[in-house]
mmCIF file of C-alpha atoms in Angstrom:
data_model
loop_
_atom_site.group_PDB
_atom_site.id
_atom_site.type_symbol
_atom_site.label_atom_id
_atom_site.label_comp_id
_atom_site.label_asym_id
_atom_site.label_seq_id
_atom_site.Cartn_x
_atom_site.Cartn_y
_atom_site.Cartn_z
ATOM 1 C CA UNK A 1 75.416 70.126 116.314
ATOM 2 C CA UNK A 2 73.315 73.200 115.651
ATOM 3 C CA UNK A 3 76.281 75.273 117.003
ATOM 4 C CA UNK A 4 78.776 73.556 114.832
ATOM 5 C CA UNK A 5 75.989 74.512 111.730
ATOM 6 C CA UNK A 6 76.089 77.985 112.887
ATOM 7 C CA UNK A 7 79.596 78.225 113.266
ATOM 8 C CA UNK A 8 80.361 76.574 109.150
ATOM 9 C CA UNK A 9 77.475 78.780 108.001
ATOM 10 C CA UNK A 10 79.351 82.015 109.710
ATOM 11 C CA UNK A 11 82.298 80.537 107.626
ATOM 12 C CA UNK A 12 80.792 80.045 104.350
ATOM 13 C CA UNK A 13 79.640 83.714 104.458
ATOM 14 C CA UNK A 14 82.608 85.339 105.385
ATOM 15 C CA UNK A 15 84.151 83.299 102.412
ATOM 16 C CA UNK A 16 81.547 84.490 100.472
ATOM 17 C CA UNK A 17 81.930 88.012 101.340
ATOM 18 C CA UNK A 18 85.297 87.812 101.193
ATOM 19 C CA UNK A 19 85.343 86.784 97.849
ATOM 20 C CA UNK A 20 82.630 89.498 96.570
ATOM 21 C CA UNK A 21 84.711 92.461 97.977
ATOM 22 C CA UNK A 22 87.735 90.831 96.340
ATOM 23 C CA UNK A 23 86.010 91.343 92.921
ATOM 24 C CA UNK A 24 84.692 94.264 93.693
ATOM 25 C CA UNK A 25 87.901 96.370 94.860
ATOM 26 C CA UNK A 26 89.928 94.361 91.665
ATOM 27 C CA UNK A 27 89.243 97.217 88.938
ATOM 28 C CA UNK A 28 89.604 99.676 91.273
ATOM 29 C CA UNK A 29 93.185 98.165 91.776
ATOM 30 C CA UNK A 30 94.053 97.638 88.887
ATOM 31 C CA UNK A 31 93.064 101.358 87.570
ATOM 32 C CA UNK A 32 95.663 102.525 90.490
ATOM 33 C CA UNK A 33 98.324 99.735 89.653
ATOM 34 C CA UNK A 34 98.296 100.941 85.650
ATOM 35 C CA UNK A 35 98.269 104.608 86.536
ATOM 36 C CA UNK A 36 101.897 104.032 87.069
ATOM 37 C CA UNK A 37 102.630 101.813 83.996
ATOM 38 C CA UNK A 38 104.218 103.008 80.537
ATOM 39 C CA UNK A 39 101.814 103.524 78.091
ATOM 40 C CA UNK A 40 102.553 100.177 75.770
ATOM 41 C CA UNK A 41 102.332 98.355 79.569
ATOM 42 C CA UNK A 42 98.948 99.068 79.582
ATOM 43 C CA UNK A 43 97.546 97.892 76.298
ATOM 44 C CA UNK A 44 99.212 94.456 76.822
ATOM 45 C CA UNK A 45 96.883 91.194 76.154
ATOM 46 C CA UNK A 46 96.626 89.418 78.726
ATOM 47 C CA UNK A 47 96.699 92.717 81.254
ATOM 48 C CA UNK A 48 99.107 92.458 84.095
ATOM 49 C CA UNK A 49 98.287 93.657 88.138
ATOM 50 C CA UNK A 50 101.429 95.204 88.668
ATOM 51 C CA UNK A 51 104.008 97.507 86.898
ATOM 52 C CA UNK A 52 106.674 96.124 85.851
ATOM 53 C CA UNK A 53 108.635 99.912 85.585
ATOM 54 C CA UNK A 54 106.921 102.238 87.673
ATOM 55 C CA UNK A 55 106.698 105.502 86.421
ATOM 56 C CA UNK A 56 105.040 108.792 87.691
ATOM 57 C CA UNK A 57 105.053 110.290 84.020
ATOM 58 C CA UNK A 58 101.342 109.885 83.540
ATOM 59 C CA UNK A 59 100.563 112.275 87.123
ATOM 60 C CA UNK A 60 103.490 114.323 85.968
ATOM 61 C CA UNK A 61 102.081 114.818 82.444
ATOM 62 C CA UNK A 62 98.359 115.569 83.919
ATOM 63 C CA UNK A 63 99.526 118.737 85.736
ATOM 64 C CA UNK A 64 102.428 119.186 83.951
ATOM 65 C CA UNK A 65 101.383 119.127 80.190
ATOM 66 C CA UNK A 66 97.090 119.100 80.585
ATOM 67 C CA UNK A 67 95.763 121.664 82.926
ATOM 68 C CA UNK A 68 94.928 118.824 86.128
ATOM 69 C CA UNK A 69 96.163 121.818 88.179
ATOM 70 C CA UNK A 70 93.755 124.301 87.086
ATOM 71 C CA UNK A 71 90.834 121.159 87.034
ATOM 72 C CA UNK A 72 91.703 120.218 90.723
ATOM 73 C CA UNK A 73 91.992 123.890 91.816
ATOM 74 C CA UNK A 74 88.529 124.605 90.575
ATOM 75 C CA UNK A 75 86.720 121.121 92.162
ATOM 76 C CA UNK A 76 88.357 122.026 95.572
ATOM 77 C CA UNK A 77 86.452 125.330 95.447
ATOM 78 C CA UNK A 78 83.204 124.060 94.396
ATOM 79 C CA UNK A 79 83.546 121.311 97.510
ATOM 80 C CA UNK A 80 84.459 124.222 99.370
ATOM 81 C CA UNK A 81 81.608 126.523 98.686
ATOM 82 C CA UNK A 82 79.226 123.665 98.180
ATOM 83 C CA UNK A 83 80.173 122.687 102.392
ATOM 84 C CA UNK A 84 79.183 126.486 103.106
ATOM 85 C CA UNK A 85 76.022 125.339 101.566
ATOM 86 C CA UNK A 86 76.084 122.568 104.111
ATOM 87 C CA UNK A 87 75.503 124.939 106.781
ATOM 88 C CA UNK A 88 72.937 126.822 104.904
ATOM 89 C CA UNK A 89 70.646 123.557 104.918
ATOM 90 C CA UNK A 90 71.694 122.686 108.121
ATOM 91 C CA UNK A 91 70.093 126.121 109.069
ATOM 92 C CA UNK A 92 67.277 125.470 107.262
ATOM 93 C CA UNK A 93 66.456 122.388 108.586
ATOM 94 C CA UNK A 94 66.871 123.435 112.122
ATOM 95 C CA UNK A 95 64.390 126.134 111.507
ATOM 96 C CA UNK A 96 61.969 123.366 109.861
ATOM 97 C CA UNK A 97 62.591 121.156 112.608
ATOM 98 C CA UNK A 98 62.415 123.499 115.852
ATOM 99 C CA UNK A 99 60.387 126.644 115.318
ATOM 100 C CA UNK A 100 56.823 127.834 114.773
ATOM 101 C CA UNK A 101 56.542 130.274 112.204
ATOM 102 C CA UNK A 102 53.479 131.227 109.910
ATOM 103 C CA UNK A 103 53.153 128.955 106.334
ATOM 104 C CA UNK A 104 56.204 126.701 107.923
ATOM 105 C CA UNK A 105 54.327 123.528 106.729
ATOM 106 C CA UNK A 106 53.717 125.224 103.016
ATOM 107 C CA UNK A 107 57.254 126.054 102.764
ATOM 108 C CA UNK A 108 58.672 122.518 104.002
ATOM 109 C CA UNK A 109 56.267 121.058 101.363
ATOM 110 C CA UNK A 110 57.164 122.840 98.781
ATOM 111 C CA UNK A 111 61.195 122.343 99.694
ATOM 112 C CA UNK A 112 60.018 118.394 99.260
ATOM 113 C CA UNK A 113 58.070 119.248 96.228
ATOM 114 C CA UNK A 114 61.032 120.362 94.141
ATOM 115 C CA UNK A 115 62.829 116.881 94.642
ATOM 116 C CA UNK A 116 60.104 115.244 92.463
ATOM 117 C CA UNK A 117 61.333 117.613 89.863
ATOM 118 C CA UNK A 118 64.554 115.712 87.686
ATOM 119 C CA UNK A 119 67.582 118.142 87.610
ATOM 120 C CA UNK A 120 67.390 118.560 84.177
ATOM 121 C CA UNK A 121 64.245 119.989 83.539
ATOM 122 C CA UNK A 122 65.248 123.179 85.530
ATOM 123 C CA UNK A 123 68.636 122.997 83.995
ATOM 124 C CA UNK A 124 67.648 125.372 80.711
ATOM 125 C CA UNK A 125 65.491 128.009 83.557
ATOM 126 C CA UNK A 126 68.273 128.226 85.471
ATOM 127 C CA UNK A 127 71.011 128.476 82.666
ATOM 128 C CA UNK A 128 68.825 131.119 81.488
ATOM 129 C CA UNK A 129 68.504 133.355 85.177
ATOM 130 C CA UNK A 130 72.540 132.876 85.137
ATOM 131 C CA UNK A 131 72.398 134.389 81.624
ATOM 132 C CA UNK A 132 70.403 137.471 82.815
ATOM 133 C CA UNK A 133 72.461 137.649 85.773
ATOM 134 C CA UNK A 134 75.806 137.904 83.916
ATOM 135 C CA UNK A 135 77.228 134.667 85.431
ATOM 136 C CA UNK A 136 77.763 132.301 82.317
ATOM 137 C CA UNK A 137 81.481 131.057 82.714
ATOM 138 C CA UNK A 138 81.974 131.806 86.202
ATOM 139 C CA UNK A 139 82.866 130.124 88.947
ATOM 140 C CA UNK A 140 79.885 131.943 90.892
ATOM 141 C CA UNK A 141 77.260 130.622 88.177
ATOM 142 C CA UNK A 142 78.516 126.893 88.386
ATOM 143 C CA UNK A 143 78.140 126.187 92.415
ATOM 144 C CA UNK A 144 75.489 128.928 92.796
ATOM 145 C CA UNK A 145 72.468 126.630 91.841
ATOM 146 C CA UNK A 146 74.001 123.218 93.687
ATOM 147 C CA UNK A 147 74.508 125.491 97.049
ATOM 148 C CA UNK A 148 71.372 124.403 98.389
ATOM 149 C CA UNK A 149 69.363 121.146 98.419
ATOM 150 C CA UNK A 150 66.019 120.061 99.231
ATOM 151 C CA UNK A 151 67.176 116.276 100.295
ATOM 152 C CA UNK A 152 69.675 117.886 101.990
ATOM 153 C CA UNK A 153 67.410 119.912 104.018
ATOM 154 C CA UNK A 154 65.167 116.932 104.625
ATOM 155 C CA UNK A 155 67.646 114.999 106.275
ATOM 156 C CA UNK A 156 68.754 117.745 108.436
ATOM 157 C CA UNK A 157 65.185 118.579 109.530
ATOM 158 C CA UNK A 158 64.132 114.973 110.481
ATOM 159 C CA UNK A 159 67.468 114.824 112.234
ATOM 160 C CA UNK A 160 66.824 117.626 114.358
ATOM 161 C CA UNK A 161 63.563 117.062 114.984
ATOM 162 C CA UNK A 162 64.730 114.463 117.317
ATOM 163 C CA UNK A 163 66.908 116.385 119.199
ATOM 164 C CA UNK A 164 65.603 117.221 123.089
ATOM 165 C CA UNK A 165 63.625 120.688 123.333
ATOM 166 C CA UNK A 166 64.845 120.696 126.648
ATOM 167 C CA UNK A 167 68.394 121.094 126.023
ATOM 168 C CA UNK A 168 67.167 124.740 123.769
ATOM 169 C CA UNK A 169 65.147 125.545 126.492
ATOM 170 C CA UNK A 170 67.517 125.494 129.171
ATOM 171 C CA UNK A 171 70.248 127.047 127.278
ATOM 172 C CA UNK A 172 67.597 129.793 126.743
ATOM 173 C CA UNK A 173 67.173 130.324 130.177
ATOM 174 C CA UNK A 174 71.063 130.517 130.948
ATOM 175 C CA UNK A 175 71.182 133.754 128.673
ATOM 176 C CA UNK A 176 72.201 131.804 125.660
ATOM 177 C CA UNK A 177 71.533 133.193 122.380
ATOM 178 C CA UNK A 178 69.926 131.696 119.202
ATOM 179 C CA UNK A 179 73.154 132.107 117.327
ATOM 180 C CA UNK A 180 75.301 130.360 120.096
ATOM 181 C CA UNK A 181 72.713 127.620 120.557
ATOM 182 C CA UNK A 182 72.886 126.950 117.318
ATOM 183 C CA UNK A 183 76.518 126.638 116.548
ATOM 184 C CA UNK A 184 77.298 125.844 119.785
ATOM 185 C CA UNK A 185 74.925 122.783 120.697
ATOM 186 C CA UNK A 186 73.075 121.759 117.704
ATOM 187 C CA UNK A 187 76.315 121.570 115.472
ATOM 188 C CA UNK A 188 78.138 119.383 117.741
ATOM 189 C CA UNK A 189 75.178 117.387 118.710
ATOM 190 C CA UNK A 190 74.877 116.507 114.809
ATOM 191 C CA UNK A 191 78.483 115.419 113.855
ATOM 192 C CA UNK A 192 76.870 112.022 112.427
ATOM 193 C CA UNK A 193 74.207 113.799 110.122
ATOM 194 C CA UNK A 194 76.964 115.927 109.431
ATOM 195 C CA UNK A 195 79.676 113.647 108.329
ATOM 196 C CA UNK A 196 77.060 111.746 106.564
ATOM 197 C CA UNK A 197 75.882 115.030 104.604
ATOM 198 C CA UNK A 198 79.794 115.889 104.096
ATOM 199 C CA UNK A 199 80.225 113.017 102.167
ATOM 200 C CA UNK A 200 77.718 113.482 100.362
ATOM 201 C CA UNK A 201 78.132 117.078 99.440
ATOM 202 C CA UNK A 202 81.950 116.246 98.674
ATOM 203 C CA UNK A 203 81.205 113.580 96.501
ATOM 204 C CA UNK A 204 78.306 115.563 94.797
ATOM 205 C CA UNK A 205 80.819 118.470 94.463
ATOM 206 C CA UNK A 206 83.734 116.575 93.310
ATOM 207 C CA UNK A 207 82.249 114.400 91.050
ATOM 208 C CA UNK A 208 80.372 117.776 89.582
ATOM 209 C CA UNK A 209 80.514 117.244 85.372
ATOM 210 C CA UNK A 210 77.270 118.248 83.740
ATOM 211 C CA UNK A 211 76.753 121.414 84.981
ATOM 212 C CA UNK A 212 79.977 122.996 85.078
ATOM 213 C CA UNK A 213 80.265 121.739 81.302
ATOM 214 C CA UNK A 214 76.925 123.491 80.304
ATOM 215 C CA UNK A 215 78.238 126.777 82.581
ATOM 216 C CA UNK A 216 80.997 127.137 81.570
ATOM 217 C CA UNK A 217 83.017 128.012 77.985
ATOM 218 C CA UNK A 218 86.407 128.673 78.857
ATOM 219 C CA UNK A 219 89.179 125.281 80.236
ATOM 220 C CA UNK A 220 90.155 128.103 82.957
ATOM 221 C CA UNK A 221 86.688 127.161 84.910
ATOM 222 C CA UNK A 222 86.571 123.146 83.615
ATOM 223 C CA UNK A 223 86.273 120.494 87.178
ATOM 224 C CA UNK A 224 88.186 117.249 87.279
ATOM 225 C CA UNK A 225 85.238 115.476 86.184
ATOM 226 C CA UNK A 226 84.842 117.607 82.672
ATOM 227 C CA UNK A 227 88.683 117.343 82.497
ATOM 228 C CA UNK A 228 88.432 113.645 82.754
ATOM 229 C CA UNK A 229 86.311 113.746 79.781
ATOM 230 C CA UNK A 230 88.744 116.234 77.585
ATOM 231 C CA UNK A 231 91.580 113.631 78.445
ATOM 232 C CA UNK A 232 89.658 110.275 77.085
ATOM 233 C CA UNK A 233 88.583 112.133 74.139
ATOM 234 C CA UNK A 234 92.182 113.351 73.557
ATOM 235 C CA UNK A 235 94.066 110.588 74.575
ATOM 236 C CA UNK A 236 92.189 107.599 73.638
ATOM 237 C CA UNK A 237 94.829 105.328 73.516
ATOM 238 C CA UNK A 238 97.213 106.275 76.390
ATOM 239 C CA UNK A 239 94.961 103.886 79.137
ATOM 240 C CA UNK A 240 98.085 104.743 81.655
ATOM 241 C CA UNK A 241 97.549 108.489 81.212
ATOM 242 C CA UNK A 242 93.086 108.042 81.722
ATOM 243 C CA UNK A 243 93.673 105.532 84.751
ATOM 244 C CA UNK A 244 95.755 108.129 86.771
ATOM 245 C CA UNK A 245 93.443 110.637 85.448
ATOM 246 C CA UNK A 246 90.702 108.613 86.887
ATOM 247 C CA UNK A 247 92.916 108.085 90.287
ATOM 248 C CA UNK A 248 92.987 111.337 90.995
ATOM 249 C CA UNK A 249 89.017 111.235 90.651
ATOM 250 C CA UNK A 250 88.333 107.919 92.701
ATOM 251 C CA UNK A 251 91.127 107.853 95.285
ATOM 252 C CA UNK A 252 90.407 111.158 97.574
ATOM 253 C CA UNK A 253 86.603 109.945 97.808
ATOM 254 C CA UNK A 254 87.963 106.656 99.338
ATOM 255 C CA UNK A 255 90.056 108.376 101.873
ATOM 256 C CA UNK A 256 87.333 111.054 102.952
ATOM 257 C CA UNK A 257 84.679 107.760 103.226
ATOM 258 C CA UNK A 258 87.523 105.914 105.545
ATOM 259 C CA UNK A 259 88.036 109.076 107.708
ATOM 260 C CA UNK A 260 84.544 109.922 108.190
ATOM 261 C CA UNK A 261 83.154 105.689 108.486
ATOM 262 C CA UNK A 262 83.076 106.102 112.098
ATOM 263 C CA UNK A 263 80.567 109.276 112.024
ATOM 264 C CA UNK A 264 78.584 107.188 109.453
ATOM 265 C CA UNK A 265 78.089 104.420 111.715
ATOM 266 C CA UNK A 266 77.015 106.206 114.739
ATOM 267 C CA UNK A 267 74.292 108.080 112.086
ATOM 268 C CA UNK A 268 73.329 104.656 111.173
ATOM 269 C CA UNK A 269 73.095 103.403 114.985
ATOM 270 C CA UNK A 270 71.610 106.448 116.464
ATOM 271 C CA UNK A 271 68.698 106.237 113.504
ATOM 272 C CA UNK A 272 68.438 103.152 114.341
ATOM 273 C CA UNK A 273 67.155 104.361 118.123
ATOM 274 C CA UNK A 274 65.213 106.854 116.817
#
């Protein structure tokens, strides 16, 4: 009997769940389904799931017609320069985690200091540095300030503080540079902090829309995310043309979170032992 109890139970929430990530993955969906619809298709009462003429006009029309080229070409370099930034705080949190140095616990502190400070209270000191600098409306002056992070170096520093002195130390002995240690066995050895940070920095760096609009003056420099804006503001009836706009923005971070699930899970397991 109690097995039979266990078994229904195991039943009833697997329905359960089933149902909630039914609901949950239904506007996402639907956003993808009406990306390909006609315009009028769209604004019909009661809304329909599926096209009933699929179209690519609205993708052709956001590259074509309203500068989704020049948007997506400018995200893809921030998520590119922000990852170099990923190594950056990887270094830094190596150095945290596995050497002695004089005012290393000052430093660390004040690294976890400056993520009790909200984003937007440095925004107008660091607008204001850029300004000085000359890099208002450049691409330089909108990933410059997001290149490093102090969660980011955090989790890389409690990550490697678990990793085996020994394996250093006998790499040291074998004639093995601090360099090649580095990128050689601590990289490798943190592939799940790393696809767990890569996420993380993509979806940071993709999903990038206040700063870049404060930086920046000209469309030439504008992200997905601001251009996403432009296009509800200027098309605020065409829902076809602001769902594929919003495809564009929601599908890639789904497919990078699929690839990388795997890392994830073995960050999650080998935390877990730790």
């Amino acid at each position: 009997m109690k097995k039979d109890k266990m078994k229904i139970d195991k039943i009833i929430v697997i329905i359960l769940l089933t149902i909630g990530g039914i609901l949950m993955l239904t506007p996402f969906i639907w956003m993808i389904f009406s990306s390909f619809k006609h315009a009028n298709e769209a604004m019909l009462v009661p809304p329909t799931l599926f096209p009933q003429v699929p179209t690519l006009e609205n993708y052709i029309k956001l590259f074509e017609e309203l500068n989704f080229l020049v948007y997506l070409k400018n995200t893809l370099i921030v998520v590119a320069i922000f990852f170099i930034g990923l190594l950056f705080n990887a270094m830094a949190g190596y150095a945290f985690g596995k050497f002695k140095f004089p005012g290393k616990k000052f430093l660390f502190y004040m690294v976890l200091a400056t993520m009790m400070i909200p984003s937007q209270v440095t925004m107008i000191p660091v607008y204001l540095i850029l300004n000085k600098m000359g890099l208002i409306n450049t691409m330089l002056g909108i990933v410059l300030p997001g290149l490093v992070g102090a969660f980011n170096i955090f989790l890389f520093k409690q990550f490697m503080g678990g990793v085996p002195n020994e394996l250093m130390e006998a790499a040291r002995i074998d004639g093995a540079g601090e360099y090649y240690i580095f990128f050689k066995l601590i990289i490798p050895i943190s592939k799940p902090i790393l696809a767990v940070q890569g996420i993380l920095t993509f979806i940071a760096g993709w999903n990038n829309f206040l700063w870049p609009l404060i930086i920046a003056n000209d469309e030439k420099f504008y992200t997905l995310s601001v251009g996403l804006s432009l296009l509800k503001g200027q098309n605020v009836t065409n829902f076809a043309l602001q769902m594929a706009g919003a495809s564009i923005m929601v599908v890639p971070i789904m497919i990078i979170f699929c690839i990388f699930q795997k890392h994830i899970m073995e960050g999650f397991v080998t935390s877990g032992i730790k």
